[in-house]
Short mmCIF file of C-alpha atoms in Angstrom, two decimals:
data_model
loop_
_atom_site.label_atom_id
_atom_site.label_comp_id
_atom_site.label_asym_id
_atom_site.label_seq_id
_atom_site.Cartn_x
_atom_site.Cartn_y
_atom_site.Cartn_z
CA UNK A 198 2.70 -6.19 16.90
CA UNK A 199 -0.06 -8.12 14.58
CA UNK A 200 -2.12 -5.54 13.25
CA UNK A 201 -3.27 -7.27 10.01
CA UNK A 202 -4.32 -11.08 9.86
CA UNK A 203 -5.47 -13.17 6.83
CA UNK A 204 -7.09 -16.52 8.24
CA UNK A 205 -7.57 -19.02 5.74
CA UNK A 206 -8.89 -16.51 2.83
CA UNK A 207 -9.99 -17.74 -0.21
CA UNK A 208 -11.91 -15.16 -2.80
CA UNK A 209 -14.10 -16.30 -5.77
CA UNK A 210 -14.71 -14.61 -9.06
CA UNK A 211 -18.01 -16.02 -10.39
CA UNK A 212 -19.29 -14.96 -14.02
CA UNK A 213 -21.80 -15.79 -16.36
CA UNK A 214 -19.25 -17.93 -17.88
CA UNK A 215 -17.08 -19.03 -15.48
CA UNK A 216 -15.53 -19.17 -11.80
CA UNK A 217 -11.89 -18.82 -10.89
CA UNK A 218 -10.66 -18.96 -7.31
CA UNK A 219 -7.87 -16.28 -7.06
CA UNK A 220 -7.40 -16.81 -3.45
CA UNK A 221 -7.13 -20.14 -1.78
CA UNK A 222 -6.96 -20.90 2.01
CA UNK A 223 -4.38 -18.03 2.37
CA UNK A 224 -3.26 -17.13 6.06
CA UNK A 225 -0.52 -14.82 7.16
CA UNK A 226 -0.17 -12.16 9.75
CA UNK A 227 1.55 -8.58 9.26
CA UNK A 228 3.29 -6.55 11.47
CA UNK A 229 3.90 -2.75 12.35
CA UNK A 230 7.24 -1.71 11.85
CA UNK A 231 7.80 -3.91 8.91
CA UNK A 232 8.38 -3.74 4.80
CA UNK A 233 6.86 -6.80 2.91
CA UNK A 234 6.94 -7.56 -0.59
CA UNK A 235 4.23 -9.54 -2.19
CA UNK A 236 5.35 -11.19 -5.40
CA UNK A 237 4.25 -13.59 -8.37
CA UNK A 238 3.01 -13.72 -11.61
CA UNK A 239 0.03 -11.96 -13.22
CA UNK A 240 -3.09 -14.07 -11.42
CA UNK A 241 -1.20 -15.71 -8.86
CA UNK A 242 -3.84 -13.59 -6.47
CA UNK A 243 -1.71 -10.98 -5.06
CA UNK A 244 -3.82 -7.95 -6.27
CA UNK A 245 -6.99 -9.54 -4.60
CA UNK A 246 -4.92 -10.18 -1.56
CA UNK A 247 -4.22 -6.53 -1.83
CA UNK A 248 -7.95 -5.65 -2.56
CA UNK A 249 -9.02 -7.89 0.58
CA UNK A 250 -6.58 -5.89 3.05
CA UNK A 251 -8.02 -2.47 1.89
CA UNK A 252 -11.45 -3.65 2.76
CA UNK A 253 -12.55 -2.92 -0.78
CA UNK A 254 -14.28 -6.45 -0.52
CA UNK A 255 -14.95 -9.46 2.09
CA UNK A 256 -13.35 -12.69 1.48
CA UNK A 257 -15.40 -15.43 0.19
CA UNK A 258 -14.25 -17.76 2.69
CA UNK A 259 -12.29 -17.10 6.08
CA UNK A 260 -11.64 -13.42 7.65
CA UNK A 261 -9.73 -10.35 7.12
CA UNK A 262 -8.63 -9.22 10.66
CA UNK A 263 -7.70 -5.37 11.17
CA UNK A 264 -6.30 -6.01 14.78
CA UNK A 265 -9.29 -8.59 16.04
CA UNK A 266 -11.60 -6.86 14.26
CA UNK A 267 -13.37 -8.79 11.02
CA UNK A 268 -13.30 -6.59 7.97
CA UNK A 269 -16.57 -8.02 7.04
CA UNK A 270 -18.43 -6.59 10.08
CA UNK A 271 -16.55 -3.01 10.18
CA UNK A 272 -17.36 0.29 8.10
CA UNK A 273 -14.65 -0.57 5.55
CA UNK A 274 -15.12 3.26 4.01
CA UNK A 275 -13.67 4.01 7.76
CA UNK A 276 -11.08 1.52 7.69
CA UNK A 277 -9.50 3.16 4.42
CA UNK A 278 -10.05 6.37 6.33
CA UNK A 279 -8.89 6.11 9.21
CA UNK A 280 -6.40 3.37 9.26
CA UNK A 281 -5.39 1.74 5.88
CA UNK A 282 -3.59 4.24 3.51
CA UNK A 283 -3.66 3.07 -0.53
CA UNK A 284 -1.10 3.74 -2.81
CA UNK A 285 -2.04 3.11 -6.51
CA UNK A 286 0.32 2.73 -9.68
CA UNK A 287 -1.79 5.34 -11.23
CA UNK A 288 -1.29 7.77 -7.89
CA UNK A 289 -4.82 8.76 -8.33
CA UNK A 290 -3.49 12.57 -7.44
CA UNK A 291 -6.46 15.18 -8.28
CA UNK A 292 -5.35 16.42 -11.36
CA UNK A 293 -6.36 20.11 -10.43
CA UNK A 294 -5.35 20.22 -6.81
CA UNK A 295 -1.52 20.97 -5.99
CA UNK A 296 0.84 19.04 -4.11
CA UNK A 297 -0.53 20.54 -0.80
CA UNK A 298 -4.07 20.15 -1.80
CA UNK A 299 -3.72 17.10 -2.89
CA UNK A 300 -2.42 15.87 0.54
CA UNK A 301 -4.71 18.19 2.73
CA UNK A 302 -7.54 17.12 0.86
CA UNK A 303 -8.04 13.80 3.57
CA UNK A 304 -7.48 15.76 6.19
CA UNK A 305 -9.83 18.26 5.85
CA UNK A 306 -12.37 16.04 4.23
CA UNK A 307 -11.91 14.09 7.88
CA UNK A 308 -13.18 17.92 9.88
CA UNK A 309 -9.68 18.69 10.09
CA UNK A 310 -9.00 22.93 10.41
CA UNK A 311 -7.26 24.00 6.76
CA UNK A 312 -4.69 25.81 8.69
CA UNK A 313 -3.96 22.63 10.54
CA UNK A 314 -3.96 20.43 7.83
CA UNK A 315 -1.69 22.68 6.16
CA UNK A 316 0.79 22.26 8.59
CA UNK A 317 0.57 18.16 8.92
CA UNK A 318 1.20 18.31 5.05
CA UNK A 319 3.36 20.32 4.30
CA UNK A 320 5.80 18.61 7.29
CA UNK A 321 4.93 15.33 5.05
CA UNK A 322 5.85 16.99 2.16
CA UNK A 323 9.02 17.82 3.45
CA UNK A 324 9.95 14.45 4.80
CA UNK A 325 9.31 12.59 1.14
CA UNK A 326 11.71 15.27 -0.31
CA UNK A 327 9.00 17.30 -1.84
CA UNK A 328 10.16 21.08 -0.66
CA UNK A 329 8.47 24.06 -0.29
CA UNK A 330 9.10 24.99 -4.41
CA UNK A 331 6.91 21.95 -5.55
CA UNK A 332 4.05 22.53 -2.53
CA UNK A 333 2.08 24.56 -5.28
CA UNK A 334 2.40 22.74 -8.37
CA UNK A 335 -0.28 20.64 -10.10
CA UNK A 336 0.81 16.84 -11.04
CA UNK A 337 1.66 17.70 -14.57
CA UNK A 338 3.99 20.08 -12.95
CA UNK A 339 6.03 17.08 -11.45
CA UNK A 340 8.05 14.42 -11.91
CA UNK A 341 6.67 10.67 -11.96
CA UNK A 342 9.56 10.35 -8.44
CA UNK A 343 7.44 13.39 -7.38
CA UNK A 344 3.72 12.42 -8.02
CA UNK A 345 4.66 9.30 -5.92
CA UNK A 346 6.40 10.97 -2.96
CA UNK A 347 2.91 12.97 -2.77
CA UNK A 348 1.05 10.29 -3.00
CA UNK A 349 3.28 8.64 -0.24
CA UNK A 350 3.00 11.85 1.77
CA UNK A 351 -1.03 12.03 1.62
CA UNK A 352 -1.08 8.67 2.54
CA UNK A 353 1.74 9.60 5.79
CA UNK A 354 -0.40 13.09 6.21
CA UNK A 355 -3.71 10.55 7.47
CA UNK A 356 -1.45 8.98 10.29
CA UNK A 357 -2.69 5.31 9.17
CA UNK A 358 -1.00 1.98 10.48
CA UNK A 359 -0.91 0.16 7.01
CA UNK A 360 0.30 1.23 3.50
CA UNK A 361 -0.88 -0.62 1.30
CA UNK A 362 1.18 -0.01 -2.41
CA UNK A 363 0.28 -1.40 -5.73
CA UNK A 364 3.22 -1.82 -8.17
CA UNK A 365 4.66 1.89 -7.03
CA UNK A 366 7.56 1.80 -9.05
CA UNK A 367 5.89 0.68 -11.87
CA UNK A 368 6.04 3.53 -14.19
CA UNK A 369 9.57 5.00 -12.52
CA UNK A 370 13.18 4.53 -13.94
CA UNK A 371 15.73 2.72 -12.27
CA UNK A 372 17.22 5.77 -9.85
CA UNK A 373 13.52 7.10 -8.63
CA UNK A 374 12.21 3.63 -8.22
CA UNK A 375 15.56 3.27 -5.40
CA UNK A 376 14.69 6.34 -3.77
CA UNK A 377 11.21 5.45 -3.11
CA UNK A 378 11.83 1.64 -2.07
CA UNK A 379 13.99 3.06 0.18
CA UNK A 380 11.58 5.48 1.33
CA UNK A 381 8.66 3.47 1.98
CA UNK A 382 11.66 0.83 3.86
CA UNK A 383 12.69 4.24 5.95
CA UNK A 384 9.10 4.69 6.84
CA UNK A 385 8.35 1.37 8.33
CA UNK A 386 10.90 1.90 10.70
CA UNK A 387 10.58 5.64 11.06
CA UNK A 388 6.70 6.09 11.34
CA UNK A 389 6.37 2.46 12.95
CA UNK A 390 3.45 1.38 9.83
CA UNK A 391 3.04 -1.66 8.15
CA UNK A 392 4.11 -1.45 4.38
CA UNK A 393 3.26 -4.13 2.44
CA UNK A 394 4.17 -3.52 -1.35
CA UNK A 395 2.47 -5.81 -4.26
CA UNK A 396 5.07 -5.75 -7.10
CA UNK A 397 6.25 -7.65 -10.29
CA UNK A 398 9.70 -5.45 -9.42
CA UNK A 399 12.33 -7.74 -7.71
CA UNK A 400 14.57 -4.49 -6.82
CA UNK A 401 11.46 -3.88 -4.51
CA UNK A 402 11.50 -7.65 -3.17
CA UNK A 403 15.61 -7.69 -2.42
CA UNK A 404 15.31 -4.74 0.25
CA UNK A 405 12.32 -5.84 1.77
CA UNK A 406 12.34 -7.51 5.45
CA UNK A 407 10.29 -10.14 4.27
CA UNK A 408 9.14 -11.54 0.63
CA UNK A 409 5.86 -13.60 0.08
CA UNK A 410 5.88 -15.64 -3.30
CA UNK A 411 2.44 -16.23 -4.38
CA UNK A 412 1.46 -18.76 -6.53
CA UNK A 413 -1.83 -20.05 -7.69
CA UNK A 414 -3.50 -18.13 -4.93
CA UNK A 415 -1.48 -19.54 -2.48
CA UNK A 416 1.68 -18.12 -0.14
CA UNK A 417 3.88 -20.16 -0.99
CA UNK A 418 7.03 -18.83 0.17
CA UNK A 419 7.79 -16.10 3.05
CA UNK A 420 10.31 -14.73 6.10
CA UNK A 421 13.16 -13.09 6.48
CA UNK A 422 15.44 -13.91 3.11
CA UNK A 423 14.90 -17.65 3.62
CA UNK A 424 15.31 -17.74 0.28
CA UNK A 425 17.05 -14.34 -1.56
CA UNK A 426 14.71 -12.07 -3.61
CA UNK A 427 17.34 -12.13 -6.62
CA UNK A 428 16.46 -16.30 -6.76
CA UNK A 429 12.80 -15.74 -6.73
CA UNK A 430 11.73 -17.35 -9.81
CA UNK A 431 8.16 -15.28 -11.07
#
């Protein structure tokens, strides 16, 4: 099932000094249940791609469909809420908040009940690999493979429909960066969301269902290993 739809997006950056187009008549629809990997070179436009799907801004030109509904016209505060989860290369874990916290922290902040929320994350904990021992620990306490899986279970913990991920393996090494491709893959099918990774790493693009190759803010390649990730020239 569609639940996320770029028609004919194109975003503009205007300055003082100059104006680039980083998006440019892109279209493509997403699907529950799937892992994508969004690839390309620094500026080919797939972090403002990204940026346009969380609703942190409206396209220029064209729409940003969450279902049939136009980001432009929606509470996009809500939509990140509610229905898109985030995942940044940075984590952005509270520092002074535990594992738990960090991932009850939505919840509650949402009305939830503490005990409630409790319970939803600590089973999300759990099914990332982060057990019981780690629950309590600050992220300085962890491991970078650990920081992530948290972040991956807050964003599980809020029950949203997309995952969004920016570069997540980014600062990993080669075994933890495996283990959480192949989590986020497990989760598509598992939790029926729509994860849709932006990465530089092709590791991330060879075990996704589909790869989109972006190019001068265009899509210019896509679908189901028409062409394999390991011949993806960046």
């Amino acid at each position: 099932m569609d639940v996320l739809t770029i028609n004919d997006v194109s975003y503009t950056y205007k300055s003082k000094y100059q104006t680039v187009k980083a998006l440019d008549g892109v279209s493509y629809s997403f699907e529950t249940g799937r892992f994508y990997a969004v690839v390309g070179r620094s500026g080919s436009g797939k972090t403002t791609l990204l940026s346009l799907m969380a609703g942190l801004d409206t396209p220029t030109e064209g729409a940003v469909l969450f279902g049939e509904k136009n980001t432009a016209s929606i509470n996009r505060d809500n939509l990140r809420l509610e229905h898109v989860s985030v995942i940044y290369q940075s984590l952005n874990l509270f520092p002074l908040l535990t594992a738990m916290e960090n991932v009850t922290f939505p919840l509650e902040y949402k009305g939830m009940s503490k005990s409630r929320a409790k319970k939803i994350a600590a089973s999300k904990l759990e099914s990332v690999g982060i057990g019981k021992t780690m629950h309590n620990r600050l992220p300085a306490m962890l491991s970078g493979g650990e920081q992530q899986r948290v972040a991956i279970a807050r964003a599980l913990a809020t029950k949203t429909e997309i995952i969004l991920a920016d570069e997540p393996t980014g600062n990993l090494d080669t075994e933890n960066s495996q283990n959480i491709i192949q989590l986020l893959k497990n989760l598509a099918v598992t939790e029926n969301v729509c994860v849709i990774v932006v990465t530089h790493d092709m590791a991330v693009a060879d075990r996704a269902d589909i790869v989109l190759r972006m190019s001068d803010g265009k899509i210019v390649l896509g679908e189901y290993g028409k062409e394999p990730a390991s011949e993806i020239k960046l």
